[in-house]
PDB file of C-alpha atoms and ligand atoms in Angstrom:
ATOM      1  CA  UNK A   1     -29.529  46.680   8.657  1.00 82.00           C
ATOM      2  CA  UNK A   2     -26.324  46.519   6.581  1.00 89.00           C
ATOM      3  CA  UNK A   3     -24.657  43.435   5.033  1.00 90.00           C
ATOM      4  CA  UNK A   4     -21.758  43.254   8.396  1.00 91.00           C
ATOM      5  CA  UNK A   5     -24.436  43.218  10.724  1.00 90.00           C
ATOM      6  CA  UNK A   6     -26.670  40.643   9.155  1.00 89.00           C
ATOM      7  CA  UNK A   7     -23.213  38.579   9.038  1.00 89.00           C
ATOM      8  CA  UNK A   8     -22.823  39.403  12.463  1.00 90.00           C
ATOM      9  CA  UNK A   9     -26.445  37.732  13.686  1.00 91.00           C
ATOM     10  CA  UNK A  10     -26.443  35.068  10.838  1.00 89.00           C
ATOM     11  CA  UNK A  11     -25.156  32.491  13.285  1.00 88.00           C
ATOM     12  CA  UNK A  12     -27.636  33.278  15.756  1.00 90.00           C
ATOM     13  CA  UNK A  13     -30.146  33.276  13.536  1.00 91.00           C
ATOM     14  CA  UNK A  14     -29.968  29.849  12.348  1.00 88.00           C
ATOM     15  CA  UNK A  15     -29.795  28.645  16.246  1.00 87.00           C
ATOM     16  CA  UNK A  16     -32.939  30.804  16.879  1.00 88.00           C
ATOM     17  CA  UNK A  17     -31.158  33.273  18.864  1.00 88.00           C
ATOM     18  CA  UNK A  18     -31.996  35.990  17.851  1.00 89.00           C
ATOM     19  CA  UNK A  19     -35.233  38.805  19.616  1.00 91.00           C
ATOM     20  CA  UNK A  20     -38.145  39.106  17.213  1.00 92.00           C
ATOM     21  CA  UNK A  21     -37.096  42.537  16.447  1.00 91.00           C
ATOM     22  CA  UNK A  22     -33.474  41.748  15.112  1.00 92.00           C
ATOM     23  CA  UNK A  23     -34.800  38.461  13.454  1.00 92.00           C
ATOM     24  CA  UNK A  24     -37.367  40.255  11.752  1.00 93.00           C
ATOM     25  CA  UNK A  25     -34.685  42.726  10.843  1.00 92.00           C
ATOM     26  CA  UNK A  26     -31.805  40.115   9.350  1.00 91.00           C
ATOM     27  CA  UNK A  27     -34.965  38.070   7.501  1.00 92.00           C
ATOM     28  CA  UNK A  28     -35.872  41.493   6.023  1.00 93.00           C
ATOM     29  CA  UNK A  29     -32.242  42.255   4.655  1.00 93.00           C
ATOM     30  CA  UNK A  30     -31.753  38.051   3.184  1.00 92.00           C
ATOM     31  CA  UNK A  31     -34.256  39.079   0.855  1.00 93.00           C
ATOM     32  CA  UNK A  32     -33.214  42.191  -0.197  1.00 94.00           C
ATOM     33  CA  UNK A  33     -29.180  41.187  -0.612  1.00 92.00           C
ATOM     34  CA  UNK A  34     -27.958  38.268  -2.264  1.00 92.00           C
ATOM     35  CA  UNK A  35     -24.644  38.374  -1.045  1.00 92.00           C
ATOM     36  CA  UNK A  36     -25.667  38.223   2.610  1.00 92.00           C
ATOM     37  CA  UNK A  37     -28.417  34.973   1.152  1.00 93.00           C
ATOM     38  CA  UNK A  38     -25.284  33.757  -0.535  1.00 93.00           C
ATOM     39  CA  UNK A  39     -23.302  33.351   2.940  1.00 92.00           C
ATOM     40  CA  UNK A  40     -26.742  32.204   4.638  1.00 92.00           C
ATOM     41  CA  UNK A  41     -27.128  29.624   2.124  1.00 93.00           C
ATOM     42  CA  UNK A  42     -23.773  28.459   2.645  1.00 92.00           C
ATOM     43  CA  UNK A  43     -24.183  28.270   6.510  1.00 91.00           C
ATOM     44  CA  UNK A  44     -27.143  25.657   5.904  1.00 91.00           C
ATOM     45  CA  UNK A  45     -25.514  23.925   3.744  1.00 92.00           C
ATOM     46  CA  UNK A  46     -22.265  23.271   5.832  1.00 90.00           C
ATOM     47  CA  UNK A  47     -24.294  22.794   8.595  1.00 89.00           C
ATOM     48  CA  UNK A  48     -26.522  19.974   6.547  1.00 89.00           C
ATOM     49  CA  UNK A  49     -23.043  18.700   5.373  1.00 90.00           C
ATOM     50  CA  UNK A  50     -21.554  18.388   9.304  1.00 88.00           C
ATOM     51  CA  UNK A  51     -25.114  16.629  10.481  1.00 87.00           C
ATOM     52  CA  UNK A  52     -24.900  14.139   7.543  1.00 85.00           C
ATOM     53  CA  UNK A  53     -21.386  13.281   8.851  1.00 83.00           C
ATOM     54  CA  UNK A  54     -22.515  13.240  12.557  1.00 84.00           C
ATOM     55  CA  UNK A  55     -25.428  10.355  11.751  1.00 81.00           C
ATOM     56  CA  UNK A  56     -23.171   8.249   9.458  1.00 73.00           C
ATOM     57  CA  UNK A  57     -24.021   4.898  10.637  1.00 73.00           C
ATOM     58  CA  UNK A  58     -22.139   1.711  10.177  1.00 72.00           C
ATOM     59  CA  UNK A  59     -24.105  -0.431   7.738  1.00 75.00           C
ATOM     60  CA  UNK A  60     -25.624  -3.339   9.890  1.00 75.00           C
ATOM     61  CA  UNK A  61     -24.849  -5.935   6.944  1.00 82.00           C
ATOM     62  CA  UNK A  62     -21.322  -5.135   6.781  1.00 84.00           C
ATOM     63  CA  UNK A  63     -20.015  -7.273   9.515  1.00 83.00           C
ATOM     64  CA  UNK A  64     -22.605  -9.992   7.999  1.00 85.00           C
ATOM     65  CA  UNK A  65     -20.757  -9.832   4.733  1.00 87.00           C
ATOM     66  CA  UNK A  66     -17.537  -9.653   5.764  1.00 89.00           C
ATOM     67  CA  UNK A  67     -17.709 -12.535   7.807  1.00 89.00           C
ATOM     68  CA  UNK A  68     -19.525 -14.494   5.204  1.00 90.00           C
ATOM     69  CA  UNK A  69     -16.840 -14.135   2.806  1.00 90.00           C
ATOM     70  CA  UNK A  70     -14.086 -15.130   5.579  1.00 90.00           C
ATOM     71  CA  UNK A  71     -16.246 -18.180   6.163  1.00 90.00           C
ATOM     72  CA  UNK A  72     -16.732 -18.426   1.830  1.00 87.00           C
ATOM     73  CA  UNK A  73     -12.858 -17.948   2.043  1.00 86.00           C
ATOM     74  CA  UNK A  74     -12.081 -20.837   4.495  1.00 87.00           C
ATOM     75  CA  UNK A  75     -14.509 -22.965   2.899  1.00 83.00           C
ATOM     76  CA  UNK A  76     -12.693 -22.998  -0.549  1.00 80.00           C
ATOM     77  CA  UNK A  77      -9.547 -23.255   1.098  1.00 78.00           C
ATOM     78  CA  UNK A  78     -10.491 -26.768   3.064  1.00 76.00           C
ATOM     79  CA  UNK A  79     -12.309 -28.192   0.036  1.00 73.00           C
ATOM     80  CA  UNK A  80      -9.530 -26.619  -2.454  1.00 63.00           C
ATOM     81  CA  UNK A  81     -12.161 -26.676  -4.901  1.00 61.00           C
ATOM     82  CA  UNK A  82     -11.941 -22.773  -6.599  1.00 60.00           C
ATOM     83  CA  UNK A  83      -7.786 -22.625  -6.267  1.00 60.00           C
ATOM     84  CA  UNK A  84      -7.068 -21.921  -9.831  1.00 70.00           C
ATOM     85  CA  UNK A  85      -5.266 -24.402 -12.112  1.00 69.00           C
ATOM     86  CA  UNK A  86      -1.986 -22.400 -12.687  1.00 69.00           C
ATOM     87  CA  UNK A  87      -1.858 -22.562  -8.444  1.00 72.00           C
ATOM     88  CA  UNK A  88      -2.212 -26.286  -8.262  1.00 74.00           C
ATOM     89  CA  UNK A  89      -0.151 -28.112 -11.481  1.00 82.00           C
ATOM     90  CA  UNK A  90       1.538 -24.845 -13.211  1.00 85.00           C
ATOM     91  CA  UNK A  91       3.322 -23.115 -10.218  1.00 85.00           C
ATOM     92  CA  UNK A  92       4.988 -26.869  -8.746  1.00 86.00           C
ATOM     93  CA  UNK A  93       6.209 -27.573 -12.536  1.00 90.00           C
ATOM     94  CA  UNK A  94       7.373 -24.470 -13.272  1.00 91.00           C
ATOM     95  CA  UNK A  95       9.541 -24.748  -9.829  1.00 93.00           C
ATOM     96  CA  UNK A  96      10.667 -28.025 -10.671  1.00 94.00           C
ATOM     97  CA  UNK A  97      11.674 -27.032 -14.078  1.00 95.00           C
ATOM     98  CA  UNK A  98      13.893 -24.645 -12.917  1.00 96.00           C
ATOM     99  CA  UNK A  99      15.733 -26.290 -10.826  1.00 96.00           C
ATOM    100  CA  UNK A 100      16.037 -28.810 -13.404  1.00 96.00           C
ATOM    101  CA  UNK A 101      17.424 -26.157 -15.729  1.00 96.00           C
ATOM    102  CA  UNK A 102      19.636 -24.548 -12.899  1.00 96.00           C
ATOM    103  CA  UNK A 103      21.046 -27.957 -12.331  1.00 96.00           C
ATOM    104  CA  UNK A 104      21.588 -28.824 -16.130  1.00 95.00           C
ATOM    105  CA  UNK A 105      23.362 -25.095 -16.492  1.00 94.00           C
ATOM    106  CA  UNK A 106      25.834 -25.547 -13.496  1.00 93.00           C
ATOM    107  CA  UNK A 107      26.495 -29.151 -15.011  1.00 92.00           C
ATOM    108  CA  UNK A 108      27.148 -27.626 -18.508  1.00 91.00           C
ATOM    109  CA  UNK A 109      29.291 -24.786 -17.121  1.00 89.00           C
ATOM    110  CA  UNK A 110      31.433 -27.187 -14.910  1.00 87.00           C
ATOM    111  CA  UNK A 111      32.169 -29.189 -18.425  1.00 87.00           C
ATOM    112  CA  UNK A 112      33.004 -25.972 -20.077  1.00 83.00           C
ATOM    113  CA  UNK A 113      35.671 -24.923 -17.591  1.00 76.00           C
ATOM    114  CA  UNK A 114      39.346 -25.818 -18.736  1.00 72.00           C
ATOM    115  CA  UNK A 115      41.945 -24.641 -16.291  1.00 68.00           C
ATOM    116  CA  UNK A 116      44.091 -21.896 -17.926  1.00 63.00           C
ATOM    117  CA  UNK A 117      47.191 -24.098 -16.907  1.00 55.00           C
ATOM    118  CA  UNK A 118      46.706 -27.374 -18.106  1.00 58.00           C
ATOM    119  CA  UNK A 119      49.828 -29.878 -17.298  1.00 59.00           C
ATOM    120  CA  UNK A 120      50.751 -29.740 -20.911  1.00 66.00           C
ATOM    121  CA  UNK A 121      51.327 -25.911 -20.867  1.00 70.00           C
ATOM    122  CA  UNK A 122      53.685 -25.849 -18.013  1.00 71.00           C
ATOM    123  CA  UNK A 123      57.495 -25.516 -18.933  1.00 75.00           C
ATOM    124  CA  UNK A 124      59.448 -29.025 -18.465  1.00 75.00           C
ATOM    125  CA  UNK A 125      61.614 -26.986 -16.151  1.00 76.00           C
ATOM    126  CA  UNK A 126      59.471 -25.973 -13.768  1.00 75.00           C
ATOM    127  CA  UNK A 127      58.185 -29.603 -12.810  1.00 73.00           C
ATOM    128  CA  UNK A 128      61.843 -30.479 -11.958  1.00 75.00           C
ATOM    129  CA  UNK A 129      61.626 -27.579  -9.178  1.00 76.00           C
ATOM    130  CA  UNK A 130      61.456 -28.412  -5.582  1.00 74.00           C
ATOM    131  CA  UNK A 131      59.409 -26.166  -3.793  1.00 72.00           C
ATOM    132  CA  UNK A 132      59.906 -27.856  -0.547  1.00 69.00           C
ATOM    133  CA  UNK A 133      63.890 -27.513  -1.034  1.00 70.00           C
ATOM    134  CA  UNK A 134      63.488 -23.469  -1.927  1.00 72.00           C
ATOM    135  CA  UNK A 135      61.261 -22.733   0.471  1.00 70.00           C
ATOM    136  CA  UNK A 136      62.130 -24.722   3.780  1.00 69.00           C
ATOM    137  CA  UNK A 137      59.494 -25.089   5.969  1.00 69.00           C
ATOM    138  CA  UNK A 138      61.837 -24.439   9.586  1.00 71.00           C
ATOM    139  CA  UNK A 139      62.458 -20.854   8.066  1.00 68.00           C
ATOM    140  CA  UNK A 140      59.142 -20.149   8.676  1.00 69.00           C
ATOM    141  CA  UNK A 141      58.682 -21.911  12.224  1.00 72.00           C
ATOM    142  CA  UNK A 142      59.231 -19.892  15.302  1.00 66.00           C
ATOM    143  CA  UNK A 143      62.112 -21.327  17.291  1.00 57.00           C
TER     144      UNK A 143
HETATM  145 ZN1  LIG B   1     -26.183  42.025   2.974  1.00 84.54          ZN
END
């Protein structure tokens, strides 16, 4: 038998296909060629791998332990008793401080701000102008 045809019947010889003759005949050449054993090793061990995958079970205690810690979850959440310290005092004052600071900075900014045209600056002419006499409202309206 030669190394194609052993190939060729490797797949029915691991289902047990095979007559006696040409199983006798493909056992014969697996242990005189280690490239055909090679490939015949390789067929058992992807077929191990695929039956492993088929009987993967879901571990019983799984569900058990996930809902225990849901339960262990809700428990500490009623009771409060594990929330951490920077979750209970830290987080409200550091929100509070904030806004203390964003109020204090909007304060301080609104002191800061001087008008670029203070009364002083404008020209003594200009405050004599009447703005109502230049620019007559009734030129405006639609008659
Ligand atoms: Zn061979």
């Amino acid at each position: 038998m030669n190394c194609n045809l052993c190939k060729e019947h490797l797949e029915a010889y691991l289902w047990g296909n095979l007559s006696e003759g040409t199983k006798a005949q493909v056992k014969a050449h697996l242990e005189i060629c280690s490239d055909c054993t090679q490939v015949y090793n390789l067929e058992i061990l992807s077929r191990r791998v695929i039956s492993e995958e088929k009987e993967l079970k879901s571990n019983p205690f799984l569900s058990t332990r996930v809902m225990a810690g849901i339960e262990a979850l809700e428990q500490t959440r009623k009771t409060g008793v594990t929330v951490p310290l920077f979750r209970r005092v830290l987080k409200p004052v550091l929100v509070a401080v904030s806004i203390a600071a964003a109020v204090f900075i909007g304060i301080m900014a609104g002191n800061k701000y001087q008008p670029s045209s203070r009364p002083e600056n404008v020209p003594v002419e200009l405050t004599y102008m009447d703005d109502a006499a230049l620019e007559s409202v009734n030129l405006l309206a639609n008659n």
